[in-house]
Coordinates of N, CA and C in Angstrom, one line a residue:
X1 N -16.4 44.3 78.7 CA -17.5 43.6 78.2 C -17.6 42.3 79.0
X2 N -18.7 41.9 79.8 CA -18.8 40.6 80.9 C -18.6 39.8 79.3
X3 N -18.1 38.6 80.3 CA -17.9 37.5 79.6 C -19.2 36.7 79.3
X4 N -19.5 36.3 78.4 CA -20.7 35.3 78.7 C -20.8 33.8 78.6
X5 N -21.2 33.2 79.5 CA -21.1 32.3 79.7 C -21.8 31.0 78.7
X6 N -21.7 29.9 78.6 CA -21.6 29.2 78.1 C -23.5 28.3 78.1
X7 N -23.7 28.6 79.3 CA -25.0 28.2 79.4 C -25.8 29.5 78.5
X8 N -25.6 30.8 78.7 CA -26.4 31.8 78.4 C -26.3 31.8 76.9
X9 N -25.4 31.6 76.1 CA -25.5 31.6 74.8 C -26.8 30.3 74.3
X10 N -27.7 31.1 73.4 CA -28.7 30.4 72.6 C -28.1 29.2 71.1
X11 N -27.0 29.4 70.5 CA -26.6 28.8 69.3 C -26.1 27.6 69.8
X12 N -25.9 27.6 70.8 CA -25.3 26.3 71.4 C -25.8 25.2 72.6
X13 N -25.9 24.2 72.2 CA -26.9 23.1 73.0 C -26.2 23.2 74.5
X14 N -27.1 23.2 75.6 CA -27.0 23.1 76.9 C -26.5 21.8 77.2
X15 N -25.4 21.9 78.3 CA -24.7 21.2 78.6 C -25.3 20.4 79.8
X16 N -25.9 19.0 80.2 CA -26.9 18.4 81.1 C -26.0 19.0 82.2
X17 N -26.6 18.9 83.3 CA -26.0 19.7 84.7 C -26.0 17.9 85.6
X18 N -24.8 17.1 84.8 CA -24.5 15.9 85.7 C -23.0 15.9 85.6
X19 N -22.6 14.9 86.7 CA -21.5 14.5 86.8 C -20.8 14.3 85.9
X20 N -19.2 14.5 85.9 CA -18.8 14.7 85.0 C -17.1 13.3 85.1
X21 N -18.1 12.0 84.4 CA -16.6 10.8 84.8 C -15.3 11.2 84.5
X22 N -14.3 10.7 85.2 CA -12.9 11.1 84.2 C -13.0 10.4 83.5
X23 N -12.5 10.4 82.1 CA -11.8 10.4 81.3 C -10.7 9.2 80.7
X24 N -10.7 8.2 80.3 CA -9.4 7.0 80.3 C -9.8 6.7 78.7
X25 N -8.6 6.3 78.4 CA -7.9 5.9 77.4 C -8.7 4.0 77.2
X26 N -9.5 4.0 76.1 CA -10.0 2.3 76.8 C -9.1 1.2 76.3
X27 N -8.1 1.8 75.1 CA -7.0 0.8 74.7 C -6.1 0.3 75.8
X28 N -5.8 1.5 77.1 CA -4.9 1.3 77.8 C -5.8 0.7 79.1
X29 N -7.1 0.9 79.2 CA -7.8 0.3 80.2 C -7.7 -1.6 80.2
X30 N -8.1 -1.7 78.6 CA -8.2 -2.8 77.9 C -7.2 -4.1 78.2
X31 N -5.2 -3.2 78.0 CA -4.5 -4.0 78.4 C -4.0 -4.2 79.4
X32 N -4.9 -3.4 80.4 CA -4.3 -3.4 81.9 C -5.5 -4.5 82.7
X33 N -7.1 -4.7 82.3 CA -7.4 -5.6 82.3 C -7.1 -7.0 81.6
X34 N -6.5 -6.7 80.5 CA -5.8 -8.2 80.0 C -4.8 -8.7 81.0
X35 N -3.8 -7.8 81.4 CA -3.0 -8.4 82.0 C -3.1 -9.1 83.3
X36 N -3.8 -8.2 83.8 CA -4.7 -8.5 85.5 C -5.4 -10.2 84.6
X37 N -6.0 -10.0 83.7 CA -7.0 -11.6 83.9 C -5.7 -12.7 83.3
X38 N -4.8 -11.9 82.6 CA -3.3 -13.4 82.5 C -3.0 -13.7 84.0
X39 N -2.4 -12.9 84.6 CA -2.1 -12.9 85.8 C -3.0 -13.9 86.6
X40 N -4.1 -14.0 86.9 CA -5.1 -14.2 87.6 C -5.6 -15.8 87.0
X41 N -5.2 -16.2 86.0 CA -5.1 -17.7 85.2 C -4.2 -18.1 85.4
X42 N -2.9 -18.1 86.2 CA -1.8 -18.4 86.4 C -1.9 -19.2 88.1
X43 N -0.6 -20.1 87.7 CA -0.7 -20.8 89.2 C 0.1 -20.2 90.3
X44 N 1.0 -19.3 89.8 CA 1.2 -17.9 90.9 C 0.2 -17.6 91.7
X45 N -0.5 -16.8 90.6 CA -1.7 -16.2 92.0 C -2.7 -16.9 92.5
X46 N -2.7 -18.5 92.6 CA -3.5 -19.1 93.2 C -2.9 -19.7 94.6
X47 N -1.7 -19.7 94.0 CA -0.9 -20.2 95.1 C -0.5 -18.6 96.3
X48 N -0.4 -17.9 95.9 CA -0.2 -16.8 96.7 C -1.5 -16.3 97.3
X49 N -2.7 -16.5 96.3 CA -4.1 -16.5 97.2 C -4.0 -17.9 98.5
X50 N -3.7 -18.6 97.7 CA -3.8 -19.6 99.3 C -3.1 -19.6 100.0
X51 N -2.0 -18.8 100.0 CA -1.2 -18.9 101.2 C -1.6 -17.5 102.2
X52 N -2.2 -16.6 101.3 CA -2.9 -15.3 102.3 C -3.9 -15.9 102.5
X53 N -5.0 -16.5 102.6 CA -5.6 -16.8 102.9 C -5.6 -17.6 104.4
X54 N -5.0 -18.6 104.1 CA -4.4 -19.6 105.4 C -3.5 -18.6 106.1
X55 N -2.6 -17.9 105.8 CA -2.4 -16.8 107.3 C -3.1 -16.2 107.7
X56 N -4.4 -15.8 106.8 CA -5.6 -14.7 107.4 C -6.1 -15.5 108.6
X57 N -6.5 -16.9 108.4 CA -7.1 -17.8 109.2 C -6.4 -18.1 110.7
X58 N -4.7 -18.2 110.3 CA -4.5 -18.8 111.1 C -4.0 -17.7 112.0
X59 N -3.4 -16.3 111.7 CA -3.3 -15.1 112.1 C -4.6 -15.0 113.0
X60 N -6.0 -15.0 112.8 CA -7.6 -14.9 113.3 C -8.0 -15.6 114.2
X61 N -7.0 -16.8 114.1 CA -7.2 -17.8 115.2 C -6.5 -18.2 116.2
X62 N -4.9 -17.8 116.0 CA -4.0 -18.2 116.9 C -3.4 -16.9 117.5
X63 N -3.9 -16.1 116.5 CA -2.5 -14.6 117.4 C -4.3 -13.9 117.3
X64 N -3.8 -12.1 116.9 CA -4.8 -11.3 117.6 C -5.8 -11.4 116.6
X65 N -7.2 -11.7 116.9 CA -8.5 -12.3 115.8 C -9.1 -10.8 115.8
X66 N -8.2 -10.2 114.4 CA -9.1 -8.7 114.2 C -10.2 -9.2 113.3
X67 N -10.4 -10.4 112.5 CA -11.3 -11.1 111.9 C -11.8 -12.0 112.4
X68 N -12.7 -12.4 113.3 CA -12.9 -13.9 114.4 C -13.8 -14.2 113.4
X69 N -14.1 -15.3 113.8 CA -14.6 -16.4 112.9 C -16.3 -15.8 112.7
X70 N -17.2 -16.1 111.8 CA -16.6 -16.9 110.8 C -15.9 -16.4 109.3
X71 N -15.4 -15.4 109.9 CA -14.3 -14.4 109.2 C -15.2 -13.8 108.0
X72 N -15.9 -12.3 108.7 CA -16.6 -11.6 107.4 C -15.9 -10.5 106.9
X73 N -14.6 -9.8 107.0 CA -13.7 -9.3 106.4 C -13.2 -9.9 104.9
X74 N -12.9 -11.0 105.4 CA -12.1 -12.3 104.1 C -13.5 -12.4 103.2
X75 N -14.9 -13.0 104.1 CA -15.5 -13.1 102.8 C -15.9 -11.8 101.9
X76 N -15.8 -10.9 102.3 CA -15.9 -9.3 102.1 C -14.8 -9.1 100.5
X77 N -13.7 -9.4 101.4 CA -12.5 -8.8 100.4 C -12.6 -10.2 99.2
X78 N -12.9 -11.3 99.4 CA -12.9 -12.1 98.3 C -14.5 -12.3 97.4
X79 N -15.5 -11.3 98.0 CA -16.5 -11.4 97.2 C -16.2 -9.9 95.9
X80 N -15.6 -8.7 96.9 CA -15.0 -8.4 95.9 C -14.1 -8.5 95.0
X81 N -13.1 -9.2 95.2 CA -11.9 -10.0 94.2 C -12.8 -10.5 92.9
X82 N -13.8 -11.2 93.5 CA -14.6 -12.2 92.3 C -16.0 -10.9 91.8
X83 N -16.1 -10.3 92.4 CA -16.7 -9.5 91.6 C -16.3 -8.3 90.6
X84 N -14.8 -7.9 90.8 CA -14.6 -7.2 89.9 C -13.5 -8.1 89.0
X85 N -12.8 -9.2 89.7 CA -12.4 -10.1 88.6 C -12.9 -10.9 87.0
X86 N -14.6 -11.1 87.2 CA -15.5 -11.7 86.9 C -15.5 -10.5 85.2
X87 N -15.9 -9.2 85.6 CA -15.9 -8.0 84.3 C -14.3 -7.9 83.6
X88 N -13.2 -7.9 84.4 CA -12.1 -7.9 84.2 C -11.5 -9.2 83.0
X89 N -12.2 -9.9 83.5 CA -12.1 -11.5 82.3 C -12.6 -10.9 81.1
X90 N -14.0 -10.9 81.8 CA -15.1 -10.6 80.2 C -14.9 -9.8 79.4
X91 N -14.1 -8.6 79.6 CA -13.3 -7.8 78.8 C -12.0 -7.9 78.3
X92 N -11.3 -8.9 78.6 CA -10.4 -9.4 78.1 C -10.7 -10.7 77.6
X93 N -11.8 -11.2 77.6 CA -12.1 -12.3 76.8 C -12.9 -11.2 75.3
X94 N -13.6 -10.0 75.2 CA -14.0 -9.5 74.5 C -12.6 -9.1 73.5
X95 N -11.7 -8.4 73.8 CA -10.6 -8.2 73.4 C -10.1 -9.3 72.6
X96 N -9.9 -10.5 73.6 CA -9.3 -11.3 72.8 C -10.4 -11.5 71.1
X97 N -11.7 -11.9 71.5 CA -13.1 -12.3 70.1 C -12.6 -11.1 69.3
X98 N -12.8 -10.2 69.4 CA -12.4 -9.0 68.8 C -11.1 -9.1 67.8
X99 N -9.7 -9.7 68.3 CA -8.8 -9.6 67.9 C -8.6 -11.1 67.1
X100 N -9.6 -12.2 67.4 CA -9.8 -13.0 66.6 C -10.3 -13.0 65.1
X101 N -11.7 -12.0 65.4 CA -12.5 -11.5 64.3 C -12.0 -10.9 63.3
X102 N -10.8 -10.2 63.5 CA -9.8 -9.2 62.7 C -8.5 -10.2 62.2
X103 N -8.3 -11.4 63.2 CA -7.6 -12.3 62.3 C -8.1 -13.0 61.1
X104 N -9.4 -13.1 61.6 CA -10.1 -14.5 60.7 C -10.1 -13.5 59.3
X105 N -10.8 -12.2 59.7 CA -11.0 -11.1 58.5 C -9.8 -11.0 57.4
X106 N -8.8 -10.7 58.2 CA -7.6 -11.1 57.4 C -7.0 -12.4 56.6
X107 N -7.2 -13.6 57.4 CA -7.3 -14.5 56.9 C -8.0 -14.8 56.0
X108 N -9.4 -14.6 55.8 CA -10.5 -14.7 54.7 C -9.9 -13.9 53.5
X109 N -9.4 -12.5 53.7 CA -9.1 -11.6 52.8 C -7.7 -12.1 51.8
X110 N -7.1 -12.9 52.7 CA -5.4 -13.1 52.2 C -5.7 -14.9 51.4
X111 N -6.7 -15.0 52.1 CA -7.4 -16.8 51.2 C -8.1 -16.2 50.1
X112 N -8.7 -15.2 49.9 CA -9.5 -15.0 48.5 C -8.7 -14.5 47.6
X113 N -7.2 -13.7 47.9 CA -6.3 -13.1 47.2 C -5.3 -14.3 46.8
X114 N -5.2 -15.4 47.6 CA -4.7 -16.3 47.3 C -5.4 -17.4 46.5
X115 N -6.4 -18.0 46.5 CA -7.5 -18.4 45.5 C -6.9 -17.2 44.4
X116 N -7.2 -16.1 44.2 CA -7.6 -15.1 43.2 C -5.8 -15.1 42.5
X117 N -5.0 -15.1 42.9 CA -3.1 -15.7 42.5 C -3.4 -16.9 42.0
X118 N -3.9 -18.1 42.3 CA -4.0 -19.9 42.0 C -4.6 -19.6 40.6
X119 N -5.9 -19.3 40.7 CA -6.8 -19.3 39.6 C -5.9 -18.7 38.1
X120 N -5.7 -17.2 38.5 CA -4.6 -16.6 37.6 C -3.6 -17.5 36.9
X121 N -3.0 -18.0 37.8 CA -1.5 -19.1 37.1 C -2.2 -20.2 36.7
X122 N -3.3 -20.8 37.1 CA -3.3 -21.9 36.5 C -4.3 -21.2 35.0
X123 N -4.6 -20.1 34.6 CA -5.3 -20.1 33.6 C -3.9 -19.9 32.5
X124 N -2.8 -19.3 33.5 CA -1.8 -18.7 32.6 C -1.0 -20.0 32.5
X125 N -0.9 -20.9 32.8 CA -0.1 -22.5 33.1 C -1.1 -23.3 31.7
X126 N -2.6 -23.1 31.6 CA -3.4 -23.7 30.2 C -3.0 -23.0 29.2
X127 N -2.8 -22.1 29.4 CA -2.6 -20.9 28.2 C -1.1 -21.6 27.4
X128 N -0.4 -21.6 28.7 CA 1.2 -22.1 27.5 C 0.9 -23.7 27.4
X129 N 0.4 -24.4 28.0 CA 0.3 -25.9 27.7 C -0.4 -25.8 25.8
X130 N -1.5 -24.8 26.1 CA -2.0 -24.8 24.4 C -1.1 -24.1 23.9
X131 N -0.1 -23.1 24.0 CA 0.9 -22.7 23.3 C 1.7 -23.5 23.0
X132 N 2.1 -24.4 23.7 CA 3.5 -25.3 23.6 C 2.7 -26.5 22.7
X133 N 1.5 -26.5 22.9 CA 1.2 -27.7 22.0 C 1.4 -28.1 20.6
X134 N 1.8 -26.9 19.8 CA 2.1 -26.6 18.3 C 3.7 -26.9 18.5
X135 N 4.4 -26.7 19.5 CA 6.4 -26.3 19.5 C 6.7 -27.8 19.6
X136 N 7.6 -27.4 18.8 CA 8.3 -29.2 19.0 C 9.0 -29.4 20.4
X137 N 8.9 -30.7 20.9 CA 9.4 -30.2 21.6 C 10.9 -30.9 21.6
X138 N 12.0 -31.2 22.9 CA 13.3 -31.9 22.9 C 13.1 -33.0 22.4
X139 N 12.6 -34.1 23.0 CA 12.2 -35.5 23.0 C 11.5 -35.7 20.9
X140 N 10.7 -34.8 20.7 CA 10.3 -34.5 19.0 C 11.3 -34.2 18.2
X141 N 12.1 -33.5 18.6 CA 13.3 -33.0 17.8 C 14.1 -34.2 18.1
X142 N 14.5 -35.0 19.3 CA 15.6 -36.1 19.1 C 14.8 -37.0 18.1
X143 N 13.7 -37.4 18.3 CA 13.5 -38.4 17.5 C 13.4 -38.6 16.0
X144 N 12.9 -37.3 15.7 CA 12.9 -37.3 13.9 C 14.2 -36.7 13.6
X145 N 16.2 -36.2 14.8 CA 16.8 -36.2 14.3 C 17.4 -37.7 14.2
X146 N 17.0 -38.9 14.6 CA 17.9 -39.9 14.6 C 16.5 -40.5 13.3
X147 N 15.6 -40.7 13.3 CA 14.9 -41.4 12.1 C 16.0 -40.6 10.8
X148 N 15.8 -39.5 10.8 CA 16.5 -38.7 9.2 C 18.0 -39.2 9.2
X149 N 18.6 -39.9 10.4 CA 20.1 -40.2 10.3 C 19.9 -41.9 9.5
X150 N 18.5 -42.3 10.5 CA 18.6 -43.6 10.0 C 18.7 -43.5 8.4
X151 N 17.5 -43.0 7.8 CA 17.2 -42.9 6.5 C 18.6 -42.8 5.6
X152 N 19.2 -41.6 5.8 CA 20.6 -41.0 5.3 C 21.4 -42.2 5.5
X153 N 21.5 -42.8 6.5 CA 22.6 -44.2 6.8 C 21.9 -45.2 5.7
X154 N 20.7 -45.9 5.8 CA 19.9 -46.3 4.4 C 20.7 -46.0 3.2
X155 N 20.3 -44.3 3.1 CA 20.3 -44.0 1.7 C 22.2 -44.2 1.3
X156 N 22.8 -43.9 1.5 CA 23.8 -44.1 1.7 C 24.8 -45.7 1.8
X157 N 24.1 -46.9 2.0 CA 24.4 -47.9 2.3 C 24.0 -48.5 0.7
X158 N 22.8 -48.3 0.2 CA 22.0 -48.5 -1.2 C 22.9 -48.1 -1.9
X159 N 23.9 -46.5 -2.2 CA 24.2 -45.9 -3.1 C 26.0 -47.0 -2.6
X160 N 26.3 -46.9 -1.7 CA 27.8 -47.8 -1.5 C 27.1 -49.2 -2.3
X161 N 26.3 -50.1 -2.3 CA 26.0 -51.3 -2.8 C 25.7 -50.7 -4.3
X162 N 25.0 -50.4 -4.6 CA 24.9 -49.9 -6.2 C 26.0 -49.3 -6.4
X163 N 27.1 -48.5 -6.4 CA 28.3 -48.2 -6.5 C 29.4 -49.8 -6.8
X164 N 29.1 -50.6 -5.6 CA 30.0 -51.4 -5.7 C 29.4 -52.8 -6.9
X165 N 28.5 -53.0 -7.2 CA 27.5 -53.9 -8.2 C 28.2 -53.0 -9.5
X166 N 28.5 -51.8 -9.7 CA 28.9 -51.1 -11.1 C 30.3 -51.6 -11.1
X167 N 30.6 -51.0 -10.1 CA 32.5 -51.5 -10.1 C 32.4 -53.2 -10.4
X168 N 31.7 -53.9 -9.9 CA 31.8 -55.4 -10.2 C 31.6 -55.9 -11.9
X169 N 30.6 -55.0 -11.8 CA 30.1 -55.6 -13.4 C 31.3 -54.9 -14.3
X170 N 31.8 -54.0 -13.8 CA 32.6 -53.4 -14.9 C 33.8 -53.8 -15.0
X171 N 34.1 -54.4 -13.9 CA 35.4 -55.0 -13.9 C 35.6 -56.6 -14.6
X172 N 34.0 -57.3 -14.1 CA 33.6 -58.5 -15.2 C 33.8 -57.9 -16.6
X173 N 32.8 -56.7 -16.9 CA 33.5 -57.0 -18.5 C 34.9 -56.7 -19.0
X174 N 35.6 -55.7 -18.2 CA 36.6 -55.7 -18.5 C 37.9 -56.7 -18.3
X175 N 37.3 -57.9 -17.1 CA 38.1 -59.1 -17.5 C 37.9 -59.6 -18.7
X176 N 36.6 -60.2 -18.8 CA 36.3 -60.8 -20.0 C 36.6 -60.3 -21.6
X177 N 36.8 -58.4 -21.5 CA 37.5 -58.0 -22.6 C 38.9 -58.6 -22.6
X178 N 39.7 -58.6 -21.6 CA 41.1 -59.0 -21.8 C 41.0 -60.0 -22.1
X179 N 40.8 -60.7 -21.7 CA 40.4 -62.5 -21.9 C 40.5 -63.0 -23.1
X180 N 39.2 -62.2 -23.8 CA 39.0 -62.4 -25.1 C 40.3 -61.6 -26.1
X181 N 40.8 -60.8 -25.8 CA 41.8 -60.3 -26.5 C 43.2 -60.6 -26.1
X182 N 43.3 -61.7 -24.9 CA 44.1 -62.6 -25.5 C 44.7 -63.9 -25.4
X183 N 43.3 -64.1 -26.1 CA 42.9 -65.5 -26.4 C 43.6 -65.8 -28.0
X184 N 44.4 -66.8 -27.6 CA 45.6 -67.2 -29.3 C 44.6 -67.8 -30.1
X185 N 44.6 -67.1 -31.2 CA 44.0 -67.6 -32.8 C 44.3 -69.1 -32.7
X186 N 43.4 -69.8 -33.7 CA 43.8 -71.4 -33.8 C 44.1 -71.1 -35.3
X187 N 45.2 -71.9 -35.2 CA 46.2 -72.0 -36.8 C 45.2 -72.7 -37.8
X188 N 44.3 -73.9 -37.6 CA 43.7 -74.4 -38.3 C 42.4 -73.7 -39.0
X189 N 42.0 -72.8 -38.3 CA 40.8 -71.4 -38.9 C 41.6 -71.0 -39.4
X190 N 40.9 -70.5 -40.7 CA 41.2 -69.7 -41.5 C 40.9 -68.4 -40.7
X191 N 41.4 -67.6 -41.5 CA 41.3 -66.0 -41.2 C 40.5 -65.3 -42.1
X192 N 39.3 -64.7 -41.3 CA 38.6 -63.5 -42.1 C 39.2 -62.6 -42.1
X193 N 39.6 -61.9 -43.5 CA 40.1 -61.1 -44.2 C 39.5 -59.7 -43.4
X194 N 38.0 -59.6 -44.0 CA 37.5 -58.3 -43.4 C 37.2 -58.1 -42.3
X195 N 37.2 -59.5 -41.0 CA 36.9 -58.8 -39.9 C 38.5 -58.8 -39.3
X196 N 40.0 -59.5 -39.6 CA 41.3 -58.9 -39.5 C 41.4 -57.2 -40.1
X197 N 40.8 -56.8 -41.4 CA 41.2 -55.5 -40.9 C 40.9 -54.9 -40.3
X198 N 39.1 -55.5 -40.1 CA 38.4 -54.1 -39.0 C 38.7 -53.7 -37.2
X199 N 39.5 -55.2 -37.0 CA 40.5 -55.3 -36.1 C 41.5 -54.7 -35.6
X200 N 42.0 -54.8 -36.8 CA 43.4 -54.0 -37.0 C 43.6 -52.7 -37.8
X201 N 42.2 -52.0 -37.9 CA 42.5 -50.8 -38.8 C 42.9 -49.6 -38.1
X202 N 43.6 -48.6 -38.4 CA 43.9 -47.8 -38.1 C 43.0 -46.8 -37.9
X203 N 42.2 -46.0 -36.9 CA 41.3 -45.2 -36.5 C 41.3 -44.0 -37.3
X204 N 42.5 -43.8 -37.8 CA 42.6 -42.4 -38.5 C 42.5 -42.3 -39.8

């Protein structure tokens, strides 16, 4: 059975009849232009362009002039330098916008999640400030325990002074009982009869 070819088949779109580019990788095109345009910003290769340069000249003018003046070889080879130098930038200047745009992106995304973490804690930071506003706190507990020591030291100081005002008075009357009991009768008074017995009566 012939094979059939690819143009002859009807279900499938015709293939234009042009050239056919190779093929490249543009990530790897991308950093082989980056590097060429570091390179080419650098005082290396300016300095090594001017020193080819000045032996092209002076090679053209002093030994064999395969370029005589006014040297259209050199301006040849340096109009292409700067013409394919010139796309080679702008593509690594594009790379770089590109790789900025994806920073900022990030950056914007990790600021709004960061804003969006702040906001969180500080709603959760009001939340316990009105929680804690009801709790006693250290500094509340020291103070009403040293007032309630005061008071107790008070109450306590009152109950030792009324304590000792009972012991005083009681000890007054019971000087003043002794005193009086024994204090010597005067021989010249007579003697009540009934208040000697009620004195001296026997309890039982």
């Amino acid at each position: 059975m012939p094979e059939i070819r690819r143009r002859d088949r009807l279900d499938q779109p015709q293939e234009p009849g042009r050239i056919r580019l190779p093929k490249f990788d543009p990530e790897v095109f991308g950093q082989w232009s980056e590097g060429i345009a570091r390179y080419m910003g650098t005082a290396k290769f300016l300095v090594y362009m001017t020193f080819v340069i000045v032996m092209w000249i002076v090679w053209n003018v002093l030994a064999l002039p395969f370029d005589p003046f006014p040297f259209m070889f050199l301006t040849l080879f340096l109009s292409l330098q700067a013409s394919y130098s010139a796309p080679l930038i702008l593509l690594a200047q594009n790379r770089q916008t590109d790789r900025d745009r994806i920073a900022s992106e990030e950056d914007r995304r990790r600021a709004a999640m960061q804003k969006a973490d702040t906001e969180y804690l500080a709603r959760e930071i009001a939340a316990l400030r009105v929680a804690l506003g009801e709790v006693a706190t250290r500094d509340f507990v020291r103070t009403e325990l040293a007032r309630l020591a005061e008071e107790l030291d008070e109450q306590a100081n009152r109950r030792q002074r009324r304590v000792e005002k009972a012991a005083e008075k009681s000890s007054e009357k019971l000087e003043k009982k002794t005193a009086k009991q024994r204090k010597p009768a005067k021989l010249d008074e007579p003697i009540d009869a009934d208040s000697y017995d009620a004195e001296h009566a026997d309890p039982l």
